[in-house]
């Protein structure tokens, strides 16, 4: 899938920028990590991919969510792997609208929480999540894990 290859390139760049991977090894590592995460049949494993569109139906970005990565199984929760607005369209509220639409969809599907990871250097994304009600759950020098309850207790 073309989206996953683009995601591998962007993820490799972010891991390198965060100082986690060396630039010369980052793309190979990124592709391998994404393959392990989604498997051979991403949709069958619970991964969902959506295009964000504007009022005219023009594509403005992409959302990817799925099961919590790794061995940690948190009942009722999903993981936001990516929300990406096309570069020339950023700063117009599309990311916030896509995030809100994704949260609404997850609520309708019966999910009670959305978790995500944001790189510490990505202040714009962190600000979006924080202002949308996400709370930092874990933090280290390179990233912040954030969570939001999608239903009221």
Coordinates of C-alpha atoms in Angstrom, one line a residue:
X1 CA 0.0 0.0 0.0
X2 CA 1.3 3.4 -1.0
X3 CA 0.3 5.0 2.2
X4 CA 2.4 2.6 4.3
X5 CA 5.5 3.3 2.2
X6 CA 5.0 7.0 2.7
X7 CA 4.4 6.4 6.4
X8 CA 7.7 4.4 6.5
X9 CA 9.6 7.3 5.0
X10 CA 8.0 9.9 7.4
X11 CA 8.4 7.6 10.4
X12 CA 12.1 7.0 9.5
X13 CA 12.7 10.7 9.3
X14 CA 11.0 11.3 12.7
X15 CA 12.9 8.5 14.4
X16 CA 16.2 9.9 13.0
X17 CA 15.2 13.5 13.9
X18 CA 14.4 12.4 17.5
X19 CA 17.9 10.8 17.7
X20 CA 16.5 7.2 18.1
X21 CA 17.8 5.8 14.8
X22 CA 20.8 6.7 12.7
X23 CA 19.7 8.3 9.4
X24 CA 21.4 5.6 7.3
X25 CA 19.5 2.8 9.0
X26 CA 16.2 4.5 9.7
X27 CA 14.2 3.6 6.5
X28 CA 15.0 -0.1 6.7
X29 CA 14.1 -0.2 10.4
X30 CA 11.0 1.8 9.8
X31 CA 9.7 -0.5 7.1
X32 CA 10.4 -3.6 9.3
X33 CA 8.6 -2.1 12.3
X34 CA 5.6 -1.2 10.2
X35 CA 5.5 -4.7 8.6
X36 CA 5.6 -6.2 12.1
X37 CA 2.8 -3.9 13.3
X38 CA 0.3 -4.4 10.4
X39 CA 1.2 -7.9 9.3
X40 CA 0.2 -9.3 5.9
X41 CA -3.5 -8.2 6.1
X42 CA -3.7 -4.9 8.0
X43 CA -7.5 -4.7 7.9
X44 CA -8.0 -8.2 9.1
X45 CA -5.7 -7.4 12.1
X46 CA -7.9 -4.5 13.0
X47 CA -6.0 -1.6 11.3
X48 CA -8.2 1.0 9.7
X49 CA -7.1 3.7 7.2
X50 CA -9.2 6.7 6.2
X51 CA -8.7 9.7 3.9
X52 CA -9.8 13.1 5.3
X53 CA -11.6 15.1 2.7
X54 CA -12.7 18.8 2.7
X55 CA -16.2 20.0 1.9
X56 CA -15.6 19.6 -1.9
X57 CA -14.4 16.0 -1.5
X58 CA -10.7 16.8 -2.0
X59 CA -8.3 14.7 0.0
X60 CA -6.6 16.6 2.7
X61 CA -5.0 13.9 4.8
X62 CA -4.9 10.4 6.2
X63 CA -5.8 8.7 9.5
X64 CA -4.5 5.3 10.6
X65 CA -5.7 3.6 13.8
X66 CA -5.6 0.0 15.1
X67 CA -4.8 -2.3 17.9
X68 CA -2.5 -1.1 20.7
X69 CA 1.1 -2.0 19.4
X70 CA 3.3 -4.6 21.1
X71 CA 2.1 -7.1 23.6
X72 CA 0.1 -4.7 25.7
X73 CA -3.6 -5.4 25.3
X74 CA -5.9 -2.7 26.7
X75 CA -9.5 -3.7 26.4
X76 CA -11.6 -1.0 24.8
X77 CA -8.7 1.0 23.5
X78 CA -7.3 1.8 20.1
X79 CA -4.0 3.3 19.0
X80 CA -3.7 6.3 16.7
X81 CA -0.7 5.4 14.5
X82 CA -0.9 8.4 12.2
X83 CA -2.9 11.6 11.5
X84 CA -1.3 13.4 8.6
X85 CA -2.6 16.5 6.8
X86 CA -1.1 17.3 3.4
X87 CA 1.7 19.8 3.9
X88 CA 0.2 22.7 1.9
X89 CA -3.1 22.4 3.8
X90 CA -1.8 22.4 7.4
X91 CA -2.9 25.1 9.9
X92 CA -6.5 25.2 8.5
X93 CA -8.2 22.9 11.1
X94 CA -8.2 19.8 9.0
X95 CA -6.1 17.8 11.6
X96 CA -8.5 18.8 14.4
X97 CA -11.5 17.9 12.3
X98 CA -10.0 14.5 11.3
X99 CA -9.2 13.7 14.9
X100 CA -12.7 14.6 16.1
X101 CA -14.3 12.5 13.3
X102 CA -12.0 9.6 14.2
X103 CA -13.0 9.8 17.9
X104 CA -16.7 9.9 16.9
X105 CA -16.3 6.8 14.8
X106 CA -14.5 5.0 17.5
X107 CA -17.2 5.9 20.0
X108 CA -19.9 4.5 17.6
X109 CA -17.8 1.4 17.2
X110 CA -17.8 0.9 21.0
X111 CA -14.2 1.9 21.8
X112 CA -13.7 3.7 25.1
X113 CA -10.2 5.2 24.7
X114 CA -7.7 6.3 22.1
X115 CA -3.9 6.2 22.8
X116 CA -1.1 7.7 20.7
X117 CA 2.5 8.6 20.7
X118 CA 3.9 12.0 19.7
X119 CA 7.5 12.8 19.2
X120 CA 8.7 15.4 21.7
X121 CA 10.0 17.7 19.0
X122 CA 6.5 17.9 17.3
X123 CA 5.1 20.8 19.3
X124 CA 2.3 21.4 16.8
X125 CA 0.9 17.9 17.1
X126 CA 1.3 17.8 20.9
X127 CA -0.6 21.1 21.1
X128 CA -3.4 19.6 19.0
X129 CA -3.7 16.5 21.2
X130 CA -3.5 18.4 24.5
X131 CA -6.1 20.9 23.4
X132 CA -8.3 18.0 22.2
X133 CA -8.3 16.5 25.7
X134 CA -5.5 14.0 25.5
X135 CA -3.3 13.6 28.7
X136 CA 0.3 12.6 28.8
X137 CA 0.6 9.1 30.3
X138 CA 4.4 8.5 29.8
X139 CA 7.2 10.8 28.7
X140 CA 10.8 10.3 27.8
X141 CA 13.4 12.5 26.0
X142 CA 12.1 11.6 22.5
X143 CA 8.4 11.0 22.8
X144 CA 5.2 11.4 24.8
X145 CA 2.5 8.7 25.1
X146 CA -1.0 10.4 25.4
X147 CA -4.4 9.0 26.1
X148 CA -8.0 10.2 25.9
X149 CA -11.2 8.5 27.3
X150 CA -13.8 8.5 24.6
X151 CA -16.7 7.9 26.9
X152 CA -17.6 9.5 30.2
X153 CA -17.2 7.4 33.3

